[in-house]
PDB file of N, CA, C and O in Angstrom:
ATOM      1  N   MET A   1      28.743   3.065  18.513  1.00 42.00           N
ATOM      2  CA  MET A   1      27.295   2.886  18.536  1.00 42.00           C
ATOM      3  C   MET A   1      26.625   4.134  17.972  1.00 42.00           C
ATOM      4  O   MET A   1      27.017   5.251  18.257  1.00 42.00           O
ATOM      5  N   SER A   2      25.617   3.938  17.205  1.00 50.00           N
ATOM      6  CA  SER A   2      24.892   5.036  16.562  1.00 50.00           C
ATOM      7  C   SER A   2      24.136   5.870  17.580  1.00 50.00           C
ATOM      8  O   SER A   2      23.637   5.362  18.577  1.00 50.00           O
ATOM      9  N   GLY A   3      24.014   7.166  17.312  1.00 55.00           N
ATOM     10  CA  GLY A   3      23.237   8.060  18.163  1.00 55.00           C
ATOM     11  C   GLY A   3      21.750   7.767  18.103  1.00 55.00           C
ATOM     12  O   GLY A   3      20.980   8.216  18.934  1.00 55.00           O
ATOM     13  N   PHE A   4      21.328   6.995  17.110  1.00 58.00           N
ATOM     14  CA  PHE A   4      19.918   6.664  16.952  1.00 58.00           C
ATOM     15  C   PHE A   4      19.575   5.306  17.566  1.00 58.00           C
ATOM     16  O   PHE A   4      18.472   4.816  17.405  1.00 58.00           O
ATOM     17  N   ALA A   5      20.511   4.682  18.271  1.00 64.00           N
ATOM     18  CA  ALA A   5      20.298   3.333  18.793  1.00 64.00           C
ATOM     19  C   ALA A   5      19.088   3.246  19.713  1.00 64.00           C
ATOM     20  O   ALA A   5      18.387   2.247  19.705  1.00 64.00           O
ATOM     21  N   HIS A   6      18.838   4.275  20.483  1.00 80.00           N
ATOM     22  CA  HIS A   6      17.719   4.253  21.427  1.00 80.00           C
ATOM     23  C   HIS A   6      16.639   5.259  21.062  1.00 80.00           C
ATOM     24  O   HIS A   6      15.918   5.737  21.916  1.00 80.00           O
ATOM     25  N   SER A   7      16.545   5.587  19.790  1.00 86.00           N
ATOM     26  CA  SER A   7      15.533   6.542  19.372  1.00 86.00           C
ATOM     27  C   SER A   7      14.523   5.871  18.455  1.00 86.00           C
ATOM     28  O   SER A   7      14.747   4.777  17.952  1.00 86.00           O
ATOM     29  N   GLU A   8      13.421   6.540  18.282  1.00 91.00           N
ATOM     30  CA  GLU A   8      12.362   6.075  17.393  1.00 91.00           C
ATOM     31  C   GLU A   8      12.171   7.128  16.307  1.00 91.00           C
ATOM     32  O   GLU A   8      12.566   8.278  16.468  1.00 91.00           O
ATOM     33  N   ILE A   9      11.546   6.736  15.235  1.00 93.00           N
ATOM     34  CA  ILE A   9      11.247   7.681  14.165  1.00 93.00           C
ATOM     35  C   ILE A   9       9.817   8.170  14.354  1.00 93.00           C
ATOM     36  O   ILE A   9       8.896   7.377  14.550  1.00 93.00           O
ATOM     37  N   TYR A  10       9.653   9.485  14.314  1.00 94.00           N
ATOM     38  CA  TYR A  10       8.338  10.112  14.439  1.00 94.00           C
ATOM     39  C   TYR A  10       8.037  10.874  13.157  1.00 94.00           C
ATOM     40  O   TYR A  10       8.872  11.644  12.677  1.00 94.00           O
ATOM     41  N   GLN A  11       6.866  10.658  12.611  1.00 95.00           N
ATOM     42  CA  GLN A  11       6.428  11.421  11.453  1.00 95.00           C
ATOM     43  C   GLN A  11       5.923  12.778  11.935  1.00 95.00           C
ATOM     44  O   GLN A  11       5.298  12.879  12.993  1.00 95.00           O
ATOM     45  N   VAL A  12       6.199  13.809  11.168  1.00 95.00           N
ATOM     46  CA  VAL A  12       5.801  15.169  11.516  1.00 95.00           C
ATOM     47  C   VAL A  12       4.697  15.607  10.561  1.00 95.00           C
ATOM     48  O   VAL A  12       4.868  15.575   9.343  1.00 95.00           O
ATOM     49  N   LEU A  13       3.569  15.984  11.133  1.00 94.00           N
ATOM     50  CA  LEU A  13       2.410  16.424  10.347  1.00 94.00           C
ATOM     51  C   LEU A  13       2.032  17.833  10.768  1.00 94.00           C
ATOM     52  O   LEU A  13       2.146  18.182  11.940  1.00 94.00           O
ATOM     53  N   VAL A  14       1.592  18.627   9.803  1.00 94.00           N
ATOM     54  CA  VAL A  14       1.151  19.988  10.114  1.00 94.00           C
ATOM     55  C   VAL A  14      -0.208  20.256   9.480  1.00 94.00           C
ATOM     56  O   VAL A  14      -0.576  19.666   8.474  1.00 94.00           O
ATOM     57  N   ARG A  15      -0.888  21.171  10.124  1.00 93.00           N
ATOM     58  CA  ARG A  15      -2.127  21.733   9.583  1.00 93.00           C
ATOM     59  C   ARG A  15      -1.806  23.211   9.374  1.00 93.00           C
ATOM     60  O   ARG A  15      -1.554  23.936  10.323  1.00 93.00           O
ATOM     61  N   ARG A  16      -1.734  23.641   8.132  1.00 91.00           N
ATOM     62  CA  ARG A  16      -1.308  25.013   7.836  1.00 91.00           C
ATOM     63  C   ARG A  16      -2.362  26.049   8.221  1.00 91.00           C
ATOM     64  O   ARG A  16      -2.030  27.158   8.616  1.00 91.00           O
ATOM     65  N   LYS A  17      -3.633  25.688   8.113  1.00 92.00           N
ATOM     66  CA  LYS A  17      -4.745  26.552   8.521  1.00 92.00           C
ATOM     67  C   LYS A  17      -5.627  25.743   9.452  1.00 92.00           C
ATOM     68  O   LYS A  17      -5.720  24.522   9.303  1.00 92.00           O
ATOM     69  N   PRO A  18      -6.302  26.371  10.404  1.00 91.00           N
ATOM     70  CA  PRO A  18      -7.127  25.620  11.360  1.00 91.00           C
ATOM     71  C   PRO A  18      -8.132  24.679  10.711  1.00 91.00           C
ATOM     72  O   PRO A  18      -8.389  23.590  11.215  1.00 91.00           O
ATOM     73  N   GLU A  19      -8.662  25.066   9.566  1.00 92.00           N
ATOM     74  CA  GLU A  19      -9.659  24.229   8.897  1.00 92.00           C
ATOM     75  C   GLU A  19      -9.028  23.291   7.869  1.00 92.00           C
ATOM     76  O   GLU A  19      -9.726  22.494   7.231  1.00 92.00           O
ATOM     77  N   GLY A  20      -7.716  23.352   7.705  1.00 92.00           N
ATOM     78  CA  GLY A  20      -7.031  22.543   6.696  1.00 92.00           C
ATOM     79  C   GLY A  20      -6.815  21.103   7.124  1.00 92.00           C
ATOM     80  O   GLY A  20      -7.071  20.714   8.267  1.00 92.00           O
ATOM     81  N   GLU A  21      -6.323  20.304   6.185  1.00 93.00           N
ATOM     82  CA  GLU A  21      -6.029  18.902   6.447  1.00 93.00           C
ATOM     83  C   GLU A  21      -4.604  18.762   6.961  1.00 93.00           C
ATOM     84  O   GLU A  21      -3.735  19.576   6.658  1.00 93.00           O
ATOM     85  N   LEU A  22      -4.364  17.691   7.731  1.00 92.00           N
ATOM     86  CA  LEU A  22      -3.009  17.390   8.172  1.00 92.00           C
ATOM     87  C   LEU A  22      -2.189  16.939   6.973  1.00 92.00           C
ATOM     88  O   LEU A  22      -2.670  16.171   6.134  1.00 92.00           O
ATOM     89  N   GLN A  23      -0.944  17.417   6.893  1.00 94.00           N
ATOM     90  CA  GLN A  23      -0.043  17.038   5.814  1.00 94.00           C
ATOM     91  C   GLN A  23       1.261  16.541   6.414  1.00 94.00           C
ATOM     92  O   GLN A  23       1.796  17.159   7.344  1.00 94.00           O
ATOM     93  N   LEU A  24       1.779  15.452   5.892  1.00 95.00           N
ATOM     94  CA  LEU A  24       3.067  14.925   6.308  1.00 95.00           C
ATOM     95  C   LEU A  24       4.157  15.805   5.710  1.00 95.00           C
ATOM     96  O   LEU A  24       4.189  16.015   4.499  1.00 95.00           O
ATOM     97  N   ILE A  25       5.046  16.330   6.566  1.00 95.00           N
ATOM     98  CA  ILE A  25       6.114  17.198   6.046  1.00 95.00           C
ATOM     99  C   ILE A  25       7.512  16.650   6.310  1.00 95.00           C
ATOM    100  O   ILE A  25       8.481  17.205   5.833  1.00 95.00           O
ATOM    101  N   GLY A  26       7.622  15.591   7.097  1.00 96.00           N
ATOM    102  CA  GLY A  26       8.945  15.033   7.365  1.00 96.00           C
ATOM    103  C   GLY A  26       8.932  14.094   8.552  1.00 96.00           C
ATOM    104  O   GLY A  26       7.885  13.597   8.955  1.00 96.00           O
ATOM    105  N   ALA A  27      10.127  13.886   9.101  1.00 96.00           N
ATOM    106  CA  ALA A  27      10.279  12.978  10.232  1.00 96.00           C
ATOM    107  C   ALA A  27      11.437  13.442  11.102  1.00 96.00           C
ATOM    108  O   ALA A  27      12.314  14.186  10.641  1.00 96.00           O
ATOM    109  N   VAL A  28      11.423  13.004  12.358  1.00 95.00           N
ATOM    110  CA  VAL A  28      12.522  13.258  13.286  1.00 95.00           C
ATOM    111  C   VAL A  28      12.828  11.964  14.035  1.00 95.00           C
ATOM    112  O   VAL A  28      11.966  11.099  14.178  1.00 95.00           O
ATOM    113  N   HIS A  29      14.068  11.832  14.500  1.00 94.00           N
ATOM    114  CA  HIS A  29      14.481  10.722  15.362  1.00 94.00           C
ATOM    115  C   HIS A  29      14.543  11.262  16.777  1.00 94.00           C
ATOM    116  O   HIS A  29      15.150  12.321  17.004  1.00 94.00           O
ATOM    117  N   ALA A  30      13.955  10.556  17.732  1.00 94.00           N
ATOM    118  CA  ALA A  30      13.989  11.008  19.117  1.00 94.00           C
ATOM    119  C   ALA A  30      13.784   9.830  20.062  1.00 94.00           C
ATOM    120  O   ALA A  30      13.073   8.879  19.717  1.00 94.00           O
ATOM    121  N   PRO A  31      14.357   9.898  21.275  1.00 94.00           N
ATOM    122  CA  PRO A  31      14.178   8.816  22.239  1.00 94.00           C
ATOM    123  C   PRO A  31      12.851   8.872  22.991  1.00 94.00           C
ATOM    124  O   PRO A  31      12.421   7.876  23.554  1.00 94.00           O
ATOM    125  N   THR A  32      12.189  10.051  23.007  1.00 91.00           N
ATOM    126  CA  THR A  32      10.924  10.196  23.732  1.00 91.00           C
ATOM    127  C   THR A  32       9.946  11.035  22.920  1.00 91.00           C
ATOM    128  O   THR A  32      10.346  11.781  22.027  1.00 91.00           O
ATOM    129  N   HIS A  33       8.663  10.915  23.278  1.00 89.00           N
ATOM    130  CA  HIS A  33       7.632  11.734  22.627  1.00 89.00           C
ATOM    131  C   HIS A  33       7.921  13.227  22.814  1.00 89.00           C
ATOM    132  O   HIS A  33       7.777  14.020  21.898  1.00 89.00           O
ATOM    133  N   GLU A  34       8.313  13.583  24.036  1.00 91.00           N
ATOM    134  CA  GLU A  34       8.549  14.995  24.340  1.00 91.00           C
ATOM    135  C   GLU A  34       9.661  15.574  23.471  1.00 91.00           C
ATOM    136  O   GLU A  34       9.532  16.667  22.917  1.00 91.00           O
ATOM    137  N   LEU A  35      10.765  14.831  23.363  1.00 93.00           N
ATOM    138  CA  LEU A  35      11.865  15.326  22.531  1.00 93.00           C
ATOM    139  C   LEU A  35      11.493  15.332  21.058  1.00 93.00           C
ATOM    140  O   LEU A  35      11.916  16.224  20.316  1.00 93.00           O
ATOM    141  N   ALA A  36      10.686  14.388  20.619  1.00 94.00           N
ATOM    142  CA  ALA A  36      10.238  14.382  19.230  1.00 94.00           C
ATOM    143  C   ALA A  36       9.482  15.664  18.911  1.00 94.00           C
ATOM    144  O   ALA A  36       9.675  16.274  17.860  1.00 94.00           O
ATOM    145  N   MET A  37       8.627  16.095  19.830  1.00 92.00           N
ATOM    146  CA  MET A  37       7.865  17.321  19.603  1.00 92.00           C
ATOM    147  C   MET A  37       8.795  18.530  19.561  1.00 92.00           C
ATOM    148  O   MET A  37       8.669  19.399  18.693  1.00 92.00           O
ATOM    149  N   LEU A  38       9.738  18.585  20.471  1.00 93.00           N
ATOM    150  CA  LEU A  38      10.686  19.704  20.482  1.00 93.00           C
ATOM    151  C   LEU A  38      11.538  19.717  19.214  1.00 93.00           C
ATOM    152  O   LEU A  38      11.736  20.767  18.603  1.00 93.00           O
ATOM    153  N   TYR A  39      12.046  18.562  18.812  1.00 94.00           N
ATOM    154  CA  TYR A  39      12.856  18.483  17.592  1.00 94.00           C
ATOM    155  C   TYR A  39      12.041  18.920  16.372  1.00 94.00           C
ATOM    156  O   TYR A  39      12.534  19.641  15.503  1.00 94.00           O
ATOM    157  N   ALA A  40      10.796  18.469  16.302  1.00 94.00           N
ATOM    158  CA  ALA A  40       9.944  18.813  15.159  1.00 94.00           C
ATOM    159  C   ALA A  40       9.648  20.309  15.130  1.00 94.00           C
ATOM    160  O   ALA A  40       9.722  20.947  14.082  1.00 94.00           O
ATOM    161  N   ALA A  41       9.309  20.882  16.296  1.00 92.00           N
ATOM    162  CA  ALA A  41       9.014  22.314  16.355  1.00 92.00           C
ATOM    163  C   ALA A  41      10.237  23.133  15.960  1.00 92.00           C
ATOM    164  O   ALA A  41      10.124  24.151  15.271  1.00 92.00           O
ATOM    165  N   TRP A  42      11.409  22.690  16.363  1.00 93.00           N
ATOM    166  CA  TRP A  42      12.644  23.401  16.045  1.00 93.00           C
ATOM    167  C   TRP A  42      13.011  23.248  14.566  1.00 93.00           C
ATOM    168  O   TRP A  42      13.398  24.206  13.905  1.00 93.00           O
ATOM    169  N   THR A  43      12.868  22.036  14.042  1.00 94.00           N
ATOM    170  CA  THR A  43      13.271  21.741  12.668  1.00 94.00           C
ATOM    171  C   THR A  43      12.341  22.362  11.634  1.00 94.00           C
ATOM    172  O   THR A  43      12.785  22.840  10.595  1.00 94.00           O
ATOM    173  N   TYR A  44      11.051  22.350  11.919  1.00 93.00           N
ATOM    174  CA  TYR A  44      10.061  22.781  10.924  1.00 93.00           C
ATOM    175  C   TYR A  44       9.435  24.132  11.287  1.00 93.00           C
ATOM    176  O   TYR A  44       8.270  24.358  11.061  1.00 93.00           O
ATOM    177  N   ASP A  45      10.236  25.044  11.813  1.00 88.00           N
ATOM    178  CA  ASP A  45       9.716  26.344  12.237  1.00 88.00           C
ATOM    179  C   ASP A  45       9.794  27.419  11.161  1.00 88.00           C
ATOM    180  O   ASP A  45       9.439  28.563  11.402  1.00 88.00           O
ATOM    181  N   GLU A  46      10.238  27.062   9.955  1.00 87.00           N
ATOM    182  CA  GLU A  46      10.387  28.083   8.909  1.00 87.00           C
ATOM    183  C   GLU A  46       9.051  28.552   8.347  1.00 87.00           C
ATOM    184  O   GLU A  46       8.991  29.584   7.705  1.00 87.00           O
ATOM    185  N   GLU A  47       7.996  27.802   8.590  1.00 86.00           N
ATOM    186  CA  GLU A  47       6.666  28.195   8.125  1.00 86.00           C
ATOM    187  C   GLU A  47       5.744  28.422   9.319  1.00 86.00           C
ATOM    188  O   GLU A  47       5.979  27.894  10.394  1.00 86.00           O
ATOM    189  N   THR A  48       4.698  29.174   9.083  1.00 88.00           N
ATOM    190  CA  THR A  48       3.665  29.338  10.096  1.00 88.00           C
ATOM    191  C   THR A  48       2.616  28.275   9.864  1.00 88.00           C
ATOM    192  O   THR A  48       2.160  28.080   8.738  1.00 88.00           O
ATOM    193  N   TRP A  49       2.245  27.565  10.919  1.00 89.00           N
ATOM    194  CA  TRP A  49       1.230  26.538  10.807  1.00 89.00           C
ATOM    195  C   TRP A  49       0.278  26.654  11.981  1.00 89.00           C
ATOM    196  O   TRP A  49       0.601  27.220  13.014  1.00 89.00           O
ATOM    197  N   ALA A  50      -0.912  26.127  11.801  1.00 92.00           N
ATOM    198  CA  ALA A  50      -1.922  26.186  12.855  1.00 92.00           C
ATOM    199  C   ALA A  50      -1.709  25.088  13.885  1.00 92.00           C
ATOM    200  O   ALA A  50      -2.028  25.257  15.062  1.00 92.00           O
ATOM    201  N   GLU A  51      -1.145  23.962  13.463  1.00 91.00           N
ATOM    202  CA  GLU A  51      -0.974  22.814  14.354  1.00 91.00           C
ATOM    203  C   GLU A  51       0.161  21.942  13.839  1.00 91.00           C
ATOM    204  O   GLU A  51       0.364  21.802  12.644  1.00 91.00           O
ATOM    205  N   LEU A  52       0.914  21.374  14.761  1.00 92.00           N
ATOM    206  CA  LEU A  52       1.973  20.441  14.422  1.00 92.00           C
ATOM    207  C   LEU A  52       1.784  19.206  15.286  1.00 92.00           C
ATOM    208  O   LEU A  52       1.514  19.323  16.478  1.00 92.00           O
ATOM    209  N   GLN A  53       1.903  18.025  14.694  1.00 92.00           N
ATOM    210  CA  GLN A  53       1.787  16.771  15.432  1.00 92.00           C
ATOM    211  C   GLN A  53       2.965  15.878  15.103  1.00 92.00           C
ATOM    212  O   GLN A  53       3.496  15.929  13.988  1.00 92.00           O
ATOM    213  N   VAL A  54       3.377  15.077  16.080  1.00 93.00           N
ATOM    214  CA  VAL A  54       4.361  14.033  15.820  1.00 93.00           C
ATOM    215  C   VAL A  54       3.711  12.701  16.168  1.00 93.00           C
ATOM    216  O   VAL A  54       3.033  12.575  17.183  1.00 93.00           O
ATOM    217  N   VAL A  55       3.901  11.734  15.277  1.00 92.00           N
ATOM    218  CA  VAL A  55       3.296  10.421  15.438  1.00 92.00           C
ATOM    219  C   VAL A  55       4.382   9.371  15.242  1.00 92.00           C
ATOM    220  O   VAL A  55       5.104   9.413  14.243  1.00 92.00           O
ATOM    221  N   ARG A  56       4.502   8.453  16.191  1.00 90.00           N
ATOM    222  CA  ARG A  56       5.511   7.416  16.069  1.00 90.00           C
ATOM    223  C   ARG A  56       5.257   6.600  14.805  1.00 90.00           C
ATOM    224  O   ARG A  56       4.131   6.215  14.517  1.00 90.00           O
ATOM    225  N   ARG A  57       6.295   6.344  14.052  1.00 86.00           N
ATOM    226  CA  ARG A  57       6.175   5.704  12.742  1.00 86.00           C
ATOM    227  C   ARG A  57       5.783   4.230  12.832  1.00 86.00           C
ATOM    228  O   ARG A  57       5.380   3.637  11.848  1.00 86.00           O
ATOM    229  N   ASP A  58       5.809   3.630  13.980  1.00 79.00           N
ATOM    230  CA  ASP A  58       5.538   2.196  14.110  1.00 79.00           C
ATOM    231  C   ASP A  58       4.105   1.802  13.781  1.00 79.00           C
ATOM    232  O   ASP A  58       3.723   0.658  13.933  1.00 79.00           O
ATOM    233  N   GLY A  59       3.302   2.730  13.333  1.00 59.00           N
ATOM    234  CA  GLY A  59       1.926   2.417  12.968  1.00 59.00           C
ATOM    235  C   GLY A  59       0.922   2.925  13.975  1.00 59.00           C
ATOM    236  O   GLY A  59      -0.276   2.910  13.737  1.00 59.00           O
ATOM    237  N   SER A  60       1.391   3.380  15.108  1.00 55.00           N
ATOM    238  CA  SER A  60       0.502   3.937  16.117  1.00 55.00           C
ATOM    239  C   SER A  60      -0.156   5.192  15.567  1.00 55.00           C
ATOM    240  O   SER A  60       0.490   6.037  14.971  1.00 55.00           O
ATOM    241  N   ARG A  61      -1.446   5.333  15.731  1.00 54.00           N
ATOM    242  CA  ARG A  61      -2.160   6.498  15.208  1.00 54.00           C
ATOM    243  C   ARG A  61      -2.288   7.607  16.244  1.00 54.00           C
ATOM    244  O   ARG A  61      -2.742   8.683  15.935  1.00 54.00           O
ATOM    245  N   GLU A  62      -1.927   7.339  17.473  1.00 54.00           N
ATOM    246  CA  GLU A  62      -2.055   8.335  18.526  1.00 54.00           C
ATOM    247  C   GLU A  62      -0.974   9.403  18.381  1.00 54.00           C
ATOM    248  O   GLU A  62       0.208   9.093  18.263  1.00 54.00           O
ATOM    249  N   ALA A  63      -1.377  10.652  18.393  1.00 52.00           N
ATOM    250  CA  ALA A  63      -0.416  11.747  18.296  1.00 52.00           C
ATOM    251  C   ALA A  63       0.339  11.866  19.604  1.00 52.00           C
ATOM    252  O   ALA A  63      -0.251  11.810  20.679  1.00 52.00           O
ATOM    253  N   ALA A  64       1.647  12.010  19.513  1.00 49.00           N
ATOM    254  CA  ALA A  64       2.451  12.189  20.719  1.00 49.00           C
ATOM    255  C   ALA A  64       2.119  13.535  21.357  1.00 49.00           C
ATOM    256  O   ALA A  64       1.888  13.627  22.544  1.00 49.00           O
ATOM    257  N   PHE A  65       2.102  14.562  20.554  1.00 52.00           N
ATOM    258  CA  PHE A  65       1.784  15.905  21.000  1.00 52.00           C
ATOM    259  C   PHE A  65       1.243  16.694  19.832  1.00 52.00           C
ATOM    260  O   PHE A  65       1.548  16.401  18.693  1.00 52.00           O
ATOM    261  N   SER A  66       0.512  17.721  20.143  1.00 58.00           N
ATOM    262  CA  SER A  66       0.008  18.613  19.118  1.00 58.00           C
ATOM    263  C   SER A  66       0.104  20.031  19.669  1.00 58.00           C
ATOM    264  O   SER A  66      -0.348  20.285  20.786  1.00 58.00           O
ATOM    265  N   VAL A  67       0.733  20.928  18.928  1.00 61.00           N
ATOM    266  CA  VAL A  67       0.866  22.309  19.375  1.00 61.00           C
ATOM    267  C   VAL A  67       0.640  23.247  18.202  1.00 61.00           C
ATOM    268  O   VAL A  67       0.768  22.868  17.051  1.00 61.00           O
ATOM    269  N   SER A  68       0.328  24.481  18.527  1.00 65.00           N
ATOM    270  CA  SER A  68       0.230  25.509  17.491  1.00 65.00           C
ATOM    271  C   SER A  68       1.603  26.138  17.309  1.00 65.00           C
ATOM    272  O   SER A  68       2.477  26.002  18.157  1.00 65.00           O
ATOM    273  N   SER A  69       1.802  26.835  16.209  1.00 63.00           N
ATOM    274  CA  SER A  69       3.093  27.478  15.974  1.00 63.00           C
ATOM    275  C   SER A  69       3.368  28.550  17.015  1.00 63.00           C
ATOM    276  O   SER A  69       4.504  28.775  17.403  1.00 63.00           O
ATOM    277  N   SER A  70       2.340  29.207  17.529  1.00 67.00           N
ATOM    278  CA  SER A  70       2.555  30.224  18.563  1.00 67.00           C
ATOM    279  C   SER A  70       3.006  29.581  19.871  1.00 67.00           C
ATOM    280  O   SER A  70       3.827  30.134  20.584  1.00 67.00           O
ATOM    281  N   GLN A  71       2.500  28.384  20.189  1.00 64.00           N
ATOM    282  CA  GLN A  71       2.947  27.685  21.385  1.00 64.00           C
ATOM    283  C   GLN A  71       4.403  27.265  21.247  1.00 64.00           C
ATOM    284  O   GLN A  71       5.173  27.349  22.199  1.00 64.00           O
ATOM    285  N   ALA A  72       4.796  26.824  20.063  1.00 63.00           N
ATOM    286  CA  ALA A  72       6.181  26.431  19.826  1.00 63.00           C
ATOM    287  C   ALA A  72       7.103  27.641  19.952  1.00 63.00           C
ATOM    288  O   ALA A  72       8.170  27.557  20.540  1.00 63.00           O
ATOM    289  N   ALA A  73       6.690  28.777  19.403  1.00 63.00           N
ATOM    290  CA  ALA A  73       7.499  29.995  19.493  1.00 63.00           C
ATOM    291  C   ALA A  73       7.643  30.429  20.944  1.00 63.00           C
ATOM    292  O   ALA A  73       8.725  30.843  21.374  1.00 63.00           O
ATOM    293  N   GLU A  74       6.574  30.319  21.708  1.00 65.00           N
ATOM    294  CA  GLU A  74       6.622  30.684  23.125  1.00 65.00           C
ATOM    295  C   GLU A  74       7.578  29.778  23.881  1.00 65.00           C
ATOM    296  O   GLU A  74       8.343  30.229  24.723  1.00 65.00           O
ATOM    297  N   ALA A  75       7.579  28.479  23.577  1.00 59.00           N
ATOM    298  CA  ALA A  75       8.485  27.543  24.226  1.00 59.00           C
ATOM    299  C   ALA A  75       9.929  27.882  23.914  1.00 59.00           C
ATOM    300  O   ALA A  75      10.796  27.820  24.773  1.00 59.00           O
ATOM    301  N   LYS A  76      10.204  28.294  22.672  1.00 55.00           N
ATOM    302  CA  LYS A  76      11.561  28.690  22.299  1.00 55.00           C
ATOM    303  C   LYS A  76      12.007  29.920  23.086  1.00 55.00           C
ATOM    304  O   LYS A  76      13.131  30.002  23.545  1.00 55.00           O
ATOM    305  N   GLU A  77      11.106  30.894  23.223  1.00 63.00           N
ATOM    306  CA  GLU A  77      11.436  32.112  23.955  1.00 63.00           C
ATOM    307  C   GLU A  77      11.754  31.828  25.408  1.00 63.00           C
ATOM    308  O   GLU A  77      12.599  32.478  26.004  1.00 63.00           O
ATOM    309  N   LYS A  78      11.094  30.839  25.973  1.00 57.00           N
ATOM    310  CA  LYS A  78      11.323  30.478  27.375  1.00 57.00           C
ATOM    311  C   LYS A  78      12.536  29.580  27.546  1.00 57.00           C
ATOM    312  O   LYS A  78      12.882  29.197  28.646  1.00 57.00           O
ATOM    313  N   GLY A  79      13.149  29.195  26.428  1.00 54.00           N
ATOM    314  CA  GLY A  79      14.354  28.374  26.505  1.00 54.00           C
ATOM    315  C   GLY A  79      14.073  26.888  26.549  1.00 54.00           C
ATOM    316  O   GLY A  79      14.962  26.100  26.843  1.00 54.00           O
ATOM    317  N   ALA A  80      12.833  26.459  26.268  1.00 50.00           N
ATOM    318  CA  ALA A  80      12.508  25.030  26.284  1.00 50.00           C
ATOM    319  C   ALA A  80      13.154  24.314  25.122  1.00 50.00           C
ATOM    320  O   ALA A  80      13.386  23.124  25.184  1.00 50.00           O
ATOM    321  N   VAL A  81      13.452  25.033  24.063  1.00 45.00           N
ATOM    322  CA  VAL A  81      14.117  24.454  22.894  1.00 45.00           C
ATOM    323  C   VAL A  81      15.371  25.266  22.643  1.00 45.00           C
ATOM    324  O   VAL A  81      15.333  26.470  22.610  1.00 45.00           O
ATOM    325  N   SER A  82      16.482  24.571  22.507  1.00 37.00           N
ATOM    326  CA  SER A  82      17.725  25.303  22.251  1.00 37.00           C
ATOM    327  C   SER A  82      18.361  24.891  20.959  1.00 37.00           C
ATOM    328  O   SER A  82      17.983  23.944  20.348  1.00 37.00           O
TER     329      SER A  82
END
């Protein structure tokens, strides 16, 4: 059985500057909104961004989570992302 059997695809969007527009930069597979945000923050941490959002690809427009790059870095330091 595939590891993605119980996961959903989440689109990853970033705002590089606070006044900038959201840009689609990729996607992650995750079983929950929380893990999607963690996977996205971990995967797309090579750049500094003002905001990161994950949105389920099924057409839902509601953002699962939105964080700043400093919040993601703080979560990593605390061991929330490994």
